[in-house]
Short mmCIF file of the C-alpha atoms (twelve columns), coordinates in Angstrom:
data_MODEL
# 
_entry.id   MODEL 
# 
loop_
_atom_site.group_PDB 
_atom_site.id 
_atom_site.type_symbol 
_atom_site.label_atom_id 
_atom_site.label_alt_id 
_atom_site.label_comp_id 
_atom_site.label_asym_id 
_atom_site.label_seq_id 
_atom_site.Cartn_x 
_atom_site.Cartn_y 
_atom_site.Cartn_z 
_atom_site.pdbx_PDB_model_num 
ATOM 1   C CA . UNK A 1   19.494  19.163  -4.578  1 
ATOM 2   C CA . UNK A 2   16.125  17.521  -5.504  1 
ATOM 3   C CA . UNK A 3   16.339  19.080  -8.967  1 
ATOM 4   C CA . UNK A 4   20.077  17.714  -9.418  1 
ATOM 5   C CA . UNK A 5   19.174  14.268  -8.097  1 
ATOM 6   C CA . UNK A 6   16.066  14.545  -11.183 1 
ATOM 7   C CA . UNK A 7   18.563  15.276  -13.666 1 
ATOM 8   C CA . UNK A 8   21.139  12.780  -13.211 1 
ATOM 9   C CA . UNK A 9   17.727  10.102  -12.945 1 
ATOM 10  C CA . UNK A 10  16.702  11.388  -15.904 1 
ATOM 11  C CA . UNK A 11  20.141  11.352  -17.742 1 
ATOM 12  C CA . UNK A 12  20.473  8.023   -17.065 1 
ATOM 13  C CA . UNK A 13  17.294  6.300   -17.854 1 
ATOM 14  C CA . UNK A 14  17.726  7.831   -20.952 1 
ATOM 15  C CA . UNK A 15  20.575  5.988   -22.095 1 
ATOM 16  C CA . UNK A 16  18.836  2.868   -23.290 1 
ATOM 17  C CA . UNK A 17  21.999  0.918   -24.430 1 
ATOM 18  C CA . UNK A 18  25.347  0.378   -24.941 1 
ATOM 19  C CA . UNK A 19  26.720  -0.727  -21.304 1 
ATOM 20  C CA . UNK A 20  23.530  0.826   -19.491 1 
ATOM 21  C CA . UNK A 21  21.067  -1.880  -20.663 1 
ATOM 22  C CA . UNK A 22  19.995  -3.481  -18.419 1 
ATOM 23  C CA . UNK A 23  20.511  -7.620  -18.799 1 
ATOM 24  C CA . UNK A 24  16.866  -8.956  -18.946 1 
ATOM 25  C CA . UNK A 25  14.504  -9.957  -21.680 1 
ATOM 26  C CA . UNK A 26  12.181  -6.721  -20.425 1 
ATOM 27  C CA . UNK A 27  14.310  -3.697  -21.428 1 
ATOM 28  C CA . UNK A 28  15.112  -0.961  -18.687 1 
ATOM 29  C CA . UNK A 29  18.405  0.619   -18.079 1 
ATOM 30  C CA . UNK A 30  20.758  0.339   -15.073 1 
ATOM 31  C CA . UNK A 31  21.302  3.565   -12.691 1 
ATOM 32  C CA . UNK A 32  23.235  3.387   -9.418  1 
ATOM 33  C CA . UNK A 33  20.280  2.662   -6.686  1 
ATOM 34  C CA . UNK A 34  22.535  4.219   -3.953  1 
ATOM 35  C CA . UNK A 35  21.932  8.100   -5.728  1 
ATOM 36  C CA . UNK A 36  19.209  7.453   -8.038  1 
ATOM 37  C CA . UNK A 37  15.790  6.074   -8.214  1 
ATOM 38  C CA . UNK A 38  13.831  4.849   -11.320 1 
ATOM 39  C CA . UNK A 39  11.396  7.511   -13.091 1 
ATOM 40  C CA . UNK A 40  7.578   7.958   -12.528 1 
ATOM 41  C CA . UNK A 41  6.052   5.289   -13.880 1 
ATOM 42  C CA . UNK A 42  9.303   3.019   -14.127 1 
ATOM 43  C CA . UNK A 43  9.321   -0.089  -12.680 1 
ATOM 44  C CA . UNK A 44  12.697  -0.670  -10.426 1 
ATOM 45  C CA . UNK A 45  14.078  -4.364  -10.639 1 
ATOM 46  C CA . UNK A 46  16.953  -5.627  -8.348  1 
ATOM 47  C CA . UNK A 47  18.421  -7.674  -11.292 1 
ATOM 48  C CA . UNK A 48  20.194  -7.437  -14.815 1 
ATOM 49  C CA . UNK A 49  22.765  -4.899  -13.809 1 
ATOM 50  C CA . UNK A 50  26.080  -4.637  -11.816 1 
ATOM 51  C CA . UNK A 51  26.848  -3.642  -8.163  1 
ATOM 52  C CA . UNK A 52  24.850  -1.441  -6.581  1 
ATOM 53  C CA . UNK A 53  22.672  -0.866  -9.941  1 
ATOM 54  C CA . UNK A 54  19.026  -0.963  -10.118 1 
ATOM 55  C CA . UNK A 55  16.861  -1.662  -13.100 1 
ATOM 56  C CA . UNK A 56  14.609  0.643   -14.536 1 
ATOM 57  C CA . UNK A 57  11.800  -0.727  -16.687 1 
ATOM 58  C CA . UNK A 58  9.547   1.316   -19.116 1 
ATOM 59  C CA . UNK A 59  5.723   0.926   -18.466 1 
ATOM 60  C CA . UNK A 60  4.843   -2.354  -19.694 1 
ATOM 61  C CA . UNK A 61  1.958   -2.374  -22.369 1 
ATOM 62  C CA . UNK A 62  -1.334  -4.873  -21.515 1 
ATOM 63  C CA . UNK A 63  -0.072  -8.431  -21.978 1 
ATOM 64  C CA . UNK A 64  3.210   -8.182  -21.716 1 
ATOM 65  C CA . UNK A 65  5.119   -11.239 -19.332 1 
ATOM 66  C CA . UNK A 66  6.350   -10.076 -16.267 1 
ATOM 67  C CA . UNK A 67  9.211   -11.738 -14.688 1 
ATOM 68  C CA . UNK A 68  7.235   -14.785 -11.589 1 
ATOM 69  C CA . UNK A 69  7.743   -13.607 -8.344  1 
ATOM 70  C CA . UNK A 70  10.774  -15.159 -6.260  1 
ATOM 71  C CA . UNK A 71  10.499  -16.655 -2.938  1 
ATOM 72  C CA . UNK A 72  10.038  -14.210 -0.585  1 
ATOM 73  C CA . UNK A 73  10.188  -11.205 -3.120  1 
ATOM 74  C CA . UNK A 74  7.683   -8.177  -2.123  1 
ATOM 75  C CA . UNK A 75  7.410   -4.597  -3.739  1 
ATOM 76  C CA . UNK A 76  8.040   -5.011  -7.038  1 
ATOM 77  C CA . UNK A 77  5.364   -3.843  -9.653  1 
ATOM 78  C CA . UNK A 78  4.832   -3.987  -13.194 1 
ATOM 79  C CA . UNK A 79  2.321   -1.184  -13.727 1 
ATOM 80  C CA . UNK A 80  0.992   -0.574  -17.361 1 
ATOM 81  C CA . UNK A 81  0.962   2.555   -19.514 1 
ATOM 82  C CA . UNK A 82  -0.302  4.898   -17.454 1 
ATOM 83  C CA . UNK A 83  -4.051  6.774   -18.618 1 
ATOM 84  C CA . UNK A 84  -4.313  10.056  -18.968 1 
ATOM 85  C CA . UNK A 85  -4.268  11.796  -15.907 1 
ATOM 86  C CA . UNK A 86  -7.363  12.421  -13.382 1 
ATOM 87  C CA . UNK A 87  -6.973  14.511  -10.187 1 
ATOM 88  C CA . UNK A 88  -8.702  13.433  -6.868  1 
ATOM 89  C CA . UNK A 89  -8.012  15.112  -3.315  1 
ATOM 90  C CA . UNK A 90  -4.705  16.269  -4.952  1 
ATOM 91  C CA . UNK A 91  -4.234  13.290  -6.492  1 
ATOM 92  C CA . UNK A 92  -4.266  11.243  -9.955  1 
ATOM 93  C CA . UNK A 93  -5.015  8.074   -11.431 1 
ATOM 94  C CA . UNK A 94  -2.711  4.861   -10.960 1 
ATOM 95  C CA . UNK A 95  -1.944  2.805   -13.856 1 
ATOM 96  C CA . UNK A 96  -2.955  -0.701  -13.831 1 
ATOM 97  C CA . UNK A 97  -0.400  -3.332  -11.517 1 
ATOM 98  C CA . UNK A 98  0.703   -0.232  -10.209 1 
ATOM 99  C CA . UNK A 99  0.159   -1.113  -6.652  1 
ATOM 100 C CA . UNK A 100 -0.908  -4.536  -6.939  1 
ATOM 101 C CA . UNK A 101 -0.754  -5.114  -2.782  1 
ATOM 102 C CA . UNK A 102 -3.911  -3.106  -2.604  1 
ATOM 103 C CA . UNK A 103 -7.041  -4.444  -1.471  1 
ATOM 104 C CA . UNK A 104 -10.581 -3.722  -1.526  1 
ATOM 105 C CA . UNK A 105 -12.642 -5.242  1.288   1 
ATOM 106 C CA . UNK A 106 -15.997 -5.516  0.803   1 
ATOM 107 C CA . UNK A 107 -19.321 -6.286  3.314   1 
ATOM 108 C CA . UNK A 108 -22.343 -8.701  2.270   1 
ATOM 109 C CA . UNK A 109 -23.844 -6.145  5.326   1 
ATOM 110 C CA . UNK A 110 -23.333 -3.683  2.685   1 
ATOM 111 C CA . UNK A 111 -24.729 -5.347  -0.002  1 
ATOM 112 C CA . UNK A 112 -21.408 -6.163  -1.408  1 
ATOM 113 C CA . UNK A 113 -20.087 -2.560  -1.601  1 
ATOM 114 C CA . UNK A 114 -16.440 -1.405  -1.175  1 
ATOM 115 C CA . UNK A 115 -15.812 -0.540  2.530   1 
ATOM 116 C CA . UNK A 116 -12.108 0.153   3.110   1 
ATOM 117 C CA . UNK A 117 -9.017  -0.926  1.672   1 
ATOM 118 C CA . UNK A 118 -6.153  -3.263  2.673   1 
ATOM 119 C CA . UNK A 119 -2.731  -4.403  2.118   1 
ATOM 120 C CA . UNK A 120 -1.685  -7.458  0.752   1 
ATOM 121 C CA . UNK A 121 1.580   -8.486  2.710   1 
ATOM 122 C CA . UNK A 122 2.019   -12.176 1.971   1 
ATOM 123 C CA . UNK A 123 -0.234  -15.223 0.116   1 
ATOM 124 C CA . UNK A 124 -2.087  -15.585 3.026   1 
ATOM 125 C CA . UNK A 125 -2.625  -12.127 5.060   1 
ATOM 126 C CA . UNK A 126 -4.251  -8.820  4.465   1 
ATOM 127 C CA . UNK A 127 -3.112  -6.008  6.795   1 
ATOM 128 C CA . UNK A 128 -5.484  -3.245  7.457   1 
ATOM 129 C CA . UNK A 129 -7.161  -0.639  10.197  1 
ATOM 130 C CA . UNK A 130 -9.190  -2.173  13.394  1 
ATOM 131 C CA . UNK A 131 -11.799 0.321   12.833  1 
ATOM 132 C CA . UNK A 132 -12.932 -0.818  9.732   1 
ATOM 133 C CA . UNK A 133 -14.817 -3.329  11.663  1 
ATOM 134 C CA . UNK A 134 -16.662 -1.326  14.280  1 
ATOM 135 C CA . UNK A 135 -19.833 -2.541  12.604  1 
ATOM 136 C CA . UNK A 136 -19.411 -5.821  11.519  1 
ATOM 137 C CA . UNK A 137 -16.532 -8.155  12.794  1 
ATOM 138 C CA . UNK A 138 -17.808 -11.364 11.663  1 
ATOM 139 C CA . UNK A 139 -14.441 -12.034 8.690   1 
ATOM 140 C CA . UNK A 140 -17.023 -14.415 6.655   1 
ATOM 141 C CA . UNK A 141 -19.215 -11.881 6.271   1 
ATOM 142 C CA . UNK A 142 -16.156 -9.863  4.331   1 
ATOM 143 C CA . UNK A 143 -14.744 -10.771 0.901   1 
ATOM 144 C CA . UNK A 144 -11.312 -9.229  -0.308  1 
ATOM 145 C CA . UNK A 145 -10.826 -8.311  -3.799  1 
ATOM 146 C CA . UNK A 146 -7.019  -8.624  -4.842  1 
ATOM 147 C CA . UNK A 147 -6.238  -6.785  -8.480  1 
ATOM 148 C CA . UNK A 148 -8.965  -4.683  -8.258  1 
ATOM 149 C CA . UNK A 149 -8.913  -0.862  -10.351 1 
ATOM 150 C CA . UNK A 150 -12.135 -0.025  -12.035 1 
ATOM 151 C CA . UNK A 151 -14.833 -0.744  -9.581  1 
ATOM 152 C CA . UNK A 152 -17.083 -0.534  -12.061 1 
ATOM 153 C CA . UNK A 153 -16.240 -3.633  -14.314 1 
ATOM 154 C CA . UNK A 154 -14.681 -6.481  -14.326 1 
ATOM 155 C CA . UNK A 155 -11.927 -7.082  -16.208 1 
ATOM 156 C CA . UNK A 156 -10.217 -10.336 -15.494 1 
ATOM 157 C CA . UNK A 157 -7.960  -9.227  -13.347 1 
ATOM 158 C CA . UNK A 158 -9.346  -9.060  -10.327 1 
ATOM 159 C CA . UNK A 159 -9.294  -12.247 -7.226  1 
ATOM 160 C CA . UNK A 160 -11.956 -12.886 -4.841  1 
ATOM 161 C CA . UNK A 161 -10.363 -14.311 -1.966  1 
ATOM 162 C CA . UNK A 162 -12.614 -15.636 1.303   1 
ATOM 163 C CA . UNK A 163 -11.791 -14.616 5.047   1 
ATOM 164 C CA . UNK A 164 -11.579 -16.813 7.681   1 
ATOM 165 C CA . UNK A 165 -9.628  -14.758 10.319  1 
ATOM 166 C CA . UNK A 166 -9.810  -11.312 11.551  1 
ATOM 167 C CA . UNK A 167 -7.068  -10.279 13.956  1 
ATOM 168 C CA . UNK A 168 -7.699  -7.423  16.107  1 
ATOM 169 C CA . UNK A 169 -5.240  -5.679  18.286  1 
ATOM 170 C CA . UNK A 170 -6.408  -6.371  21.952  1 
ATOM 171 C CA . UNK A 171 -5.628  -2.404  22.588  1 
ATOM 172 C CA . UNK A 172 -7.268  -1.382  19.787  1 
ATOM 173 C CA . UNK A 173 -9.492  1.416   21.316  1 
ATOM 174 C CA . UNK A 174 -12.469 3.958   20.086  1 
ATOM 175 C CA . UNK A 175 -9.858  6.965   19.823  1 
ATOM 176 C CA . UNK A 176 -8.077  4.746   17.480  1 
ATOM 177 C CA . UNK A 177 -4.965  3.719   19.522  1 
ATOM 178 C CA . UNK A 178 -3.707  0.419   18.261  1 
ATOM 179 C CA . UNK A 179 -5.934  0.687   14.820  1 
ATOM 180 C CA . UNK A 180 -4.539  -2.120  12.948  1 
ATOM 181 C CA . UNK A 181 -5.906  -5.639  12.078  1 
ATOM 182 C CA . UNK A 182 -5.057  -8.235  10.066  1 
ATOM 183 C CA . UNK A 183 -7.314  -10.638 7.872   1 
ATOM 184 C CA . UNK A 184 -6.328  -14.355 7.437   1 
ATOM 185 C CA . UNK A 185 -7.426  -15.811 3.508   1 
ATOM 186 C CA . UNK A 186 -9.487  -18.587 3.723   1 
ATOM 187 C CA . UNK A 187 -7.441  -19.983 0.563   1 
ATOM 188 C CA . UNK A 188 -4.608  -18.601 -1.203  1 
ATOM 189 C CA . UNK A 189 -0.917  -19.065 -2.105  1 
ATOM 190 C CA . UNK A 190 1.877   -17.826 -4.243  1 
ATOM 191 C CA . UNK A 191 -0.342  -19.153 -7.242  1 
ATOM 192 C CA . UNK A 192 -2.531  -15.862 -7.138  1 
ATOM 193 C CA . UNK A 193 0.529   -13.751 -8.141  1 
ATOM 194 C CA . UNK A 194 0.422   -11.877 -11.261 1 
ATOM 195 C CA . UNK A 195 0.838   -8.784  -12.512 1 
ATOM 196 C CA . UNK A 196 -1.935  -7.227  -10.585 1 
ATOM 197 C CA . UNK A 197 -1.479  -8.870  -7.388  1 
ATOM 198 C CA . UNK A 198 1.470   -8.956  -5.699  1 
ATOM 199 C CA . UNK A 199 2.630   -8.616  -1.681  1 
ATOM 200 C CA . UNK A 200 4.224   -5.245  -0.881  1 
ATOM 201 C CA . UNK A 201 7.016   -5.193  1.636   1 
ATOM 202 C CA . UNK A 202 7.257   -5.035  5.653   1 
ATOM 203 C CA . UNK A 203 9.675   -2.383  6.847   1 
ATOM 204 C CA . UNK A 204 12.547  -3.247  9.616   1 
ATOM 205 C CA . UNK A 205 10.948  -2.181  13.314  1 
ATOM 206 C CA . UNK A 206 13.531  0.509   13.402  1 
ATOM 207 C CA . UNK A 207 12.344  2.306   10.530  1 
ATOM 208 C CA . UNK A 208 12.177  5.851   10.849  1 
ATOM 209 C CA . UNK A 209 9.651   7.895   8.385   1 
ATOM 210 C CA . UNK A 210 10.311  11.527  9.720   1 
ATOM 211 C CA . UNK A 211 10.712  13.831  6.453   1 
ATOM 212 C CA . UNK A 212 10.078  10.640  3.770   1 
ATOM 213 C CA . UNK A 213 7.842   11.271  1.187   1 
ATOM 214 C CA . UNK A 214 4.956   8.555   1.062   1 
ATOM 215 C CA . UNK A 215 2.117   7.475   -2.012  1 
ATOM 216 C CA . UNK A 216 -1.175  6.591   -0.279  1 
ATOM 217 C CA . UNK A 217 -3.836  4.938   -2.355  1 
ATOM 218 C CA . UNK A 218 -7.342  4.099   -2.434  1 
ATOM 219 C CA . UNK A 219 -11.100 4.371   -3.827  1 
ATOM 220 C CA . UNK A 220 -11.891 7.004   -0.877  1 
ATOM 221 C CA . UNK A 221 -14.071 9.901   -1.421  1 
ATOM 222 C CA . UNK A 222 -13.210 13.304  -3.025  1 
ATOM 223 C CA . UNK A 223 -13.952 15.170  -0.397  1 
ATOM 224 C CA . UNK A 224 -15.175 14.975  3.106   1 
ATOM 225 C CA . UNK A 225 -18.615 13.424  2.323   1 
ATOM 226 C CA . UNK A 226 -18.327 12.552  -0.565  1 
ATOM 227 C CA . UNK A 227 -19.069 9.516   -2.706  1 
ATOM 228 C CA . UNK A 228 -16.093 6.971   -3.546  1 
ATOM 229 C CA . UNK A 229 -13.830 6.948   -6.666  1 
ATOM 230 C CA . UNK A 230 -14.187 3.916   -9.472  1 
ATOM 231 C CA . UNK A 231 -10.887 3.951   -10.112 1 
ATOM 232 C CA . UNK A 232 -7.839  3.815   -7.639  1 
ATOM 233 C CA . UNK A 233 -5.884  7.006   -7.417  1 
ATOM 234 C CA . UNK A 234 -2.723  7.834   -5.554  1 
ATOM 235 C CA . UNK A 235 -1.451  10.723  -4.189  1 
ATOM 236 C CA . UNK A 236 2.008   11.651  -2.476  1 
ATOM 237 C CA . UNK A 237 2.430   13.739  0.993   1 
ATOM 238 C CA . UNK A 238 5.293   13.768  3.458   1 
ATOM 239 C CA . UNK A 239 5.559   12.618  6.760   1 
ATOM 240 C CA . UNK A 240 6.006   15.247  9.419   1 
ATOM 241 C CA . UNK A 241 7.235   14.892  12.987  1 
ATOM 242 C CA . UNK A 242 4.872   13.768  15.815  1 
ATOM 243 C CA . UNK A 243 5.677   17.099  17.856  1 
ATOM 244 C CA . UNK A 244 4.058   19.196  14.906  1 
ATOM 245 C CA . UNK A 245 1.422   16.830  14.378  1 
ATOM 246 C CA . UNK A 246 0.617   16.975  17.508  1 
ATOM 247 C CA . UNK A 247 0.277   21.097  18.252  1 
ATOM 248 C CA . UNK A 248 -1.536  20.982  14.614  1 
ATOM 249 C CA . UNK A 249 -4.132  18.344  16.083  1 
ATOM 250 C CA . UNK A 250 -3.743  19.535  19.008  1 
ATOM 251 C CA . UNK A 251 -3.985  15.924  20.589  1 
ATOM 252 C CA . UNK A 252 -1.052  13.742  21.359  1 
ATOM 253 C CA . UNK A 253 0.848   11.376  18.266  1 
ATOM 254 C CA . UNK A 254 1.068   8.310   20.073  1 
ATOM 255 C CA . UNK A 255 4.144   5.828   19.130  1 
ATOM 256 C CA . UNK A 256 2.075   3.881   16.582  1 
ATOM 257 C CA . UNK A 257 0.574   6.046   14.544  1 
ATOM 258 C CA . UNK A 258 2.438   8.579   11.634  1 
ATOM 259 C CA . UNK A 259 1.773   11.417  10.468  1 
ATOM 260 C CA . UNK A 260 1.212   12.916  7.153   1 
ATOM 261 C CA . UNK A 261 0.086   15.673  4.627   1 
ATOM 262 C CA . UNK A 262 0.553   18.922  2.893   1 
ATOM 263 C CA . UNK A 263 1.187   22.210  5.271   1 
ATOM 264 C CA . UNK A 264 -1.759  23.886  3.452   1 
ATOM 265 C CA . UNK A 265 -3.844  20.716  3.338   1 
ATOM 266 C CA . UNK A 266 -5.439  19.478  -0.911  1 
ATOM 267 C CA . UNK A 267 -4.014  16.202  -0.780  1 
ATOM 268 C CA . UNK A 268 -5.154  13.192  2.060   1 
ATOM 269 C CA . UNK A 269 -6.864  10.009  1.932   1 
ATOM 270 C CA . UNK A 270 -10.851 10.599  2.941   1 
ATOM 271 C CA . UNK A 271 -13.587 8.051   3.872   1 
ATOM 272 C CA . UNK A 272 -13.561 4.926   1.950   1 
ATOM 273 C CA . UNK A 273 -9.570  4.968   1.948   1 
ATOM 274 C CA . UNK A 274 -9.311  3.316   5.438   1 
ATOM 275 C CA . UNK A 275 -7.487  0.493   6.080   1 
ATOM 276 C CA . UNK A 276 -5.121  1.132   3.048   1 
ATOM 277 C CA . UNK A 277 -1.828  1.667   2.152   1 
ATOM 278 C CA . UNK A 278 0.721   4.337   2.413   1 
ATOM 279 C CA . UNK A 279 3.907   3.176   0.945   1 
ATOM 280 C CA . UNK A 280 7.337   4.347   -0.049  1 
ATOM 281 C CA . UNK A 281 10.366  3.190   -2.062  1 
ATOM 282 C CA . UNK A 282 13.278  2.444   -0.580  1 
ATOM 283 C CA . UNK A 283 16.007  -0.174  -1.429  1 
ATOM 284 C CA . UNK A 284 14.450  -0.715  -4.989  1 
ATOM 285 C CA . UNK A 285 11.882  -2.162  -3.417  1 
ATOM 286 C CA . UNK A 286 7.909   -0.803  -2.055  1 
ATOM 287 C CA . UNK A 287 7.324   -0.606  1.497   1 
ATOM 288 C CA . UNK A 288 4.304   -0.215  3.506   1 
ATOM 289 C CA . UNK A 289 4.885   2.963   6.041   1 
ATOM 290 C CA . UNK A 290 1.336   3.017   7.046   1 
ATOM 291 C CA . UNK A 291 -2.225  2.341   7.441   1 
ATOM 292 C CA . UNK A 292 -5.119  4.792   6.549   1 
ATOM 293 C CA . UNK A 293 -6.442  5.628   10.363  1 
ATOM 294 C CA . UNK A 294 -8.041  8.570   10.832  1 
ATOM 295 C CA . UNK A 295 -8.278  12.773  10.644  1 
ATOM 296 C CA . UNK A 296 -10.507 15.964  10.536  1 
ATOM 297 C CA . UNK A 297 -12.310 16.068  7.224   1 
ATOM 298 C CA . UNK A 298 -9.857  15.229  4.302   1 
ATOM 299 C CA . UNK A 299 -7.781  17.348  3.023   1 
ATOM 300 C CA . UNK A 300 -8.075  20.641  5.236   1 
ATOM 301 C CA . UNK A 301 -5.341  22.959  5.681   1 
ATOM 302 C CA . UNK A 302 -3.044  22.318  8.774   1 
ATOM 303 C CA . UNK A 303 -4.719  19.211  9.562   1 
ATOM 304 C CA . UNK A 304 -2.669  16.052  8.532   1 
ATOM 305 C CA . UNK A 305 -4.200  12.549  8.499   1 
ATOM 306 C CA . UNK A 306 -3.032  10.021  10.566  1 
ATOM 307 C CA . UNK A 307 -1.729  6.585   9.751   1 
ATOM 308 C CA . UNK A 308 -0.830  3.492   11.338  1 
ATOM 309 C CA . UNK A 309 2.388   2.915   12.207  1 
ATOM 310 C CA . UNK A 310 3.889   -0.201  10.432  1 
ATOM 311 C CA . UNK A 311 7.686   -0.557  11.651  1 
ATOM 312 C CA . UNK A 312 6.148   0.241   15.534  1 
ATOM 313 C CA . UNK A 313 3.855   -3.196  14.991  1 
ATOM 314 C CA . UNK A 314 6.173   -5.230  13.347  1 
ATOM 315 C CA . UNK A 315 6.675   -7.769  16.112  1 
ATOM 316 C CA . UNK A 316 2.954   -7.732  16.199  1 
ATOM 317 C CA . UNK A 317 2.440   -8.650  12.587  1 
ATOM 318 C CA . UNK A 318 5.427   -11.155 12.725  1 
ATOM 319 C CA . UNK A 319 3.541   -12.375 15.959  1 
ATOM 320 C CA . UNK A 320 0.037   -13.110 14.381  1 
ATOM 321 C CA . UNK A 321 1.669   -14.855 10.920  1 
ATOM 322 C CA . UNK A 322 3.792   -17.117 12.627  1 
ATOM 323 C CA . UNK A 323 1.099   -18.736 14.933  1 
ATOM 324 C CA . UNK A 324 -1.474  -18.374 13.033  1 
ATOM 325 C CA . UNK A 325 -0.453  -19.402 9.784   1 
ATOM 326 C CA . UNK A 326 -0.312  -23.440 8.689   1 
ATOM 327 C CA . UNK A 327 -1.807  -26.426 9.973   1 
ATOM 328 C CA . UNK A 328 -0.530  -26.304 13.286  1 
ATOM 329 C CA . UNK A 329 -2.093  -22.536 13.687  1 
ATOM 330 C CA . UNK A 330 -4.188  -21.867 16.991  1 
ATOM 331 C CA . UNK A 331 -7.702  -22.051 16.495  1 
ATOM 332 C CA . UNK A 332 -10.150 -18.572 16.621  1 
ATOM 333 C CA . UNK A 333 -13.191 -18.763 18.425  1 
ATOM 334 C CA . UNK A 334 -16.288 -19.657 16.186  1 
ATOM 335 C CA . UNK A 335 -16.650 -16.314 15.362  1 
ATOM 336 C CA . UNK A 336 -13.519 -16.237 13.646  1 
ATOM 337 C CA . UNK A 337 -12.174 -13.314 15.640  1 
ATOM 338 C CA . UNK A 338 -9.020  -12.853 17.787  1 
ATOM 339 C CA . UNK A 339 -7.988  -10.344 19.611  1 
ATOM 340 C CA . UNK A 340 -4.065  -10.539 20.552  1 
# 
């Protein structure tokens, strides 16, 4: 069935013209987004076509104009040609704008250095893991970098944005029940959209991610111990059912937090990946499925990681954007911290 489903993908982002072109000034051919999804590498945009048609768009080279973000439009990317391939944890290299919701959050404790990664869910909010502050919760003491790829340059692309606000969930606890925060930007606005950076989407509370296959992403380490990546790699691994996770980890899945990873273990997230994103595509659009929480080691056979559970906190997230967005926003203590 998965093979089948390839094929008829395949077959029709193939056909570049005639009545399958899609009706945009980027290229990209229209397949039905009911049976089909867009190619590796192809970007999927909900315009240009008929009923119940997605666009799919070839890689776009460096420089090329990508269509502004609408109001309210998430999980759409642009990604470039993809580099030659790099593995990682069972994983390879992302192509530039590829994932432009992910964030790297950075400590002046740490002399600047990449700590964990976040998600970029609107112009003003970062989502991310509670425990990445266990150390350090002052949020001016943290700078986000939106756009970011190569850690080791700088190539124009990337946004420093200043923290004003960290939100911590007020059950967030050591065993990492409740691990999800969110940081408030001290300025930003639809402005900072480009190619690179760009808000991925919330999914409904009801969301279900039992059997979906997820991309997690991040600069994390190679292996348990191991230094970070420069560049940001992804890798894919499904979500499996709390009851298995559970006997596996022999510790109890608890409501908010997901589960996923291979059976016989090579691809994970690992230290320095915290806080980020897993994601899948659904709708012709991105959405965030969890938040890089915690495991045994990274990678190990039988041993999934765990992730935050996005659709479970929904009315949480909704909760701490609406009152604490805007001029009228409630106030954090002078630390800047709030724990709702």
């Amino acid at each position: 069935m998965i093979l089948l489903c390839l094929l008829l993908v395949s077959w029709r982002v193939a056909l570049a013209g005639g009545d399958n072109a899609c009706e945009t000034t980027y290229g990209g051919t229209c397949i039905n987004s009911v049976f089909n999804t867009c190619l590796s590498g192809y970007t999927a945009y909900l315009g240009g076509c008929g009923f119940q048609e997605m666009c799919c768009i070839p890689p776009f080279a460096k420089g090329t104009p990508v269509p502004p973000l609408r109001a309210g439009q998430c999980g759409v990317t642009f990604p470039e040609q993809l580099p030659p391939s790099r593995r990682i944890v069972g994983g390879t290299l992302t192509a530039r704008g590829e994932f432009p919701w992910q964030v790297s959050l950075r400590s002046f404790t740490n002399n600047g250095q990449h700590m964990c990664g976040g998600i970029l869910i609107s112009e003003k909010w970062i989502l991310t893991a509670a425990h990445c502050f266990d150390q350090n919760k002052n949020p001016f003491a943290w700078n986000g970098i939106l756009g970011e790829y190569d850690r080791g340059v700088t190539d124009g692309h990337e946004q420093l944005v200043k923290l004003d606000t960290l939100v911590i969930h007020s059950g967030f606890s050591k065993d990492y029940g409740n691990d999800i925060a969110m940081l408030r930007m001290a300025t930003s606005g639809v402005n900072m959209y480009s190619q690179y950076v760009r808000p991925v989407c919330l999914p409904d509370k009801t969301e279900m991610f039992q059997g979906v296959t997820c991309t997690i992403t991040g600069w994390g380490a190679s292996h348990s111990g191991g230094a970070g990546t420069r560049f940001l790699y992804k890798a894919q691994v499904p979500v499996i059912s709390s009851e298995v996770c559970s006997y596996l980890m022999d510790r109890t899945i608890l409501p908010g937090e997901v589960c996923a990873g291979q059976k016989m273990g090579g691809v994970d997230s690992c230290q320095g990946d915290s806080g980020g994103p897993m994601v899948y595509f659904k709708d012709g659009v991105w959405k965030v499925a969890g938040i890089v929480s915690w495991g045994y080691g990274c990678a190990a056979s039988y041993t999934p990681g765990i992730y935050t559970n996005v659709a479970y906190y929904r009315d949480w997230i909704d909760t701490v954007m609406t009152y604490y967005t805007g001029d009228s926003r409630k106030r954090a203590d002078t630390t800047g911290v709030l724990y709702i």
